[in-house]
């Protein structure tokens, strides 16, 4: 009996270990199996950034945010983040360009020793227009104005810390077709100053978790009190000792922990983004990331895609089912999971699990077929105030033979002898030719007149006389 009891305990321990492994693989918060007990004890959400806009708490200690999300500045600035076939959460942050969003590094990168490296899959997704965020997304509505009120914004570039394992990343977005930035449209969060050890703040974790009851379609909210635990890397900021984090699941990774802000222009301030059970001290690396993103420094410049206004306005629609997978932080070490993972990116240090989540994909327009028509010279004009355009007296055409631009000067510019043709003669030369021609014509006319006069005289002299009756009479 004693041996049987010990074996049973070992089996239970293995089950718990595997469940923990699966949880970390998806970025669950915290990493454990979905509880079957009554709701986890949670603090009063009064005074939180979404106070008055929360549903009844579910069995995992989480809430639904009230809809429509476009009616509240906090929900408005939180977005579902689709990166190819994986799903996370991102949020808009205050920046000079107005085009930055924050998420978790493991949503776009893999561990490369002690730091993160953006994957080729992410770079390919960015280049193909398959990496985008959809702010205030509500997948439960069929009304486009509610489901996707601000459309989807394509990622133009991405950045991770160069010298830190902090699980945080910055997404650089392209402006929309009207030339507006996402911050102009949705508002933004600030970044909270670094928490001091022992300092406590109330914050709300907001995200788009894949597991039921949220199903990647609705915003989940967890409210608690947080502090900083120096030295715990990607768990450096998590709940105070007498509280337990609620359970949400994969898809919420990268979601912001939002606390109130004294700045009325901000929707709130972010203390960290979700790793697995809390997050890193992002205040220590955020300046580096923002500087890189705003300054145009690229992790792999050759793989970034040029942005255009037209490429950002395509509305992402959930047309395919995509496997959701998120990678763990570099320092995480868990028991390998036996579940086979089918993801667009493979973790190099951690096992991952799979989870079905509805992903928004946008068909890319087919490239226009090459024309078989001959190249026709096309004149291109430049604005007079264009600092990089040629002189206003210049125009550009395409050479039919080479399709290369050829500069042609206007009449006011000096002519090149190489471009002078026989038809191109000066006005002075033309005048001389005409004058000589006129003189020759005059001489010819005088000669003709003289010949006519002499002939007339001769004819008159030799004319016969006419007579009547057959007799010639002189005239």
Coordinates of N, CA and C in Angstrom, one line a residue, residues 96-97 100 172 288-297:
X96 N 7.6 60.1 -30.2 CA 7.7 61.3 -31.1 C 7.0 61.1 -32.4
X97 N 7.3 59.9 -33.0 CA 6.7 59.6 -34.3 C 5.2 59.3 -34.3
X100 N 4.7 53.8 -32.6 CA 5.3 52.7 -31.9 C 4.3 52.0 -31.1
X172 N 7.6 49.1 -35.0 CA 7.5 50.4 -35.7 C 6.4 50.1 -36.8
X288 N 16.5 52.7 -24.8 CA 17.3 52.1 -25.9 C 16.5 51.7 -27.1
X289 N 15.4 51.0 -26.8 CA 14.5 50.5 -27.9 C 13.8 51.6 -28.6
X290 N 13.3 52.6 -27.9 CA 12.6 53.7 -28.6 C 13.6 54.5 -29.4
X291 N 14.8 54.7 -28.9 CA 15.8 55.4 -29.7 C 16.1 54.7 -31.0
X292 N 16.3 53.4 -30.9 CA 16.5 52.6 -32.2 C 15.4 52.7 -33.1
X293 N 14.2 52.6 -32.6 CA 13.0 52.6 -33.5 C 12.8 54.0 -34.1
X294 N 13.0 55.1 -33.3 CA 12.7 56.4 -33.8 C 13.9 56.9 -34.7
X295 N 15.1 56.4 -34.4 CA 16.2 56.8 -35.2 C 16.4 56.0 -36.5
X296 N 15.6 55.0 -36.7 CA 15.7 54.2 -37.9 C 16.8 53.1 -37.9
X297 N 17.4 52.9 -36.8 CA 18.4 51.8 -36.7 C 17.7 50.5 -36.8

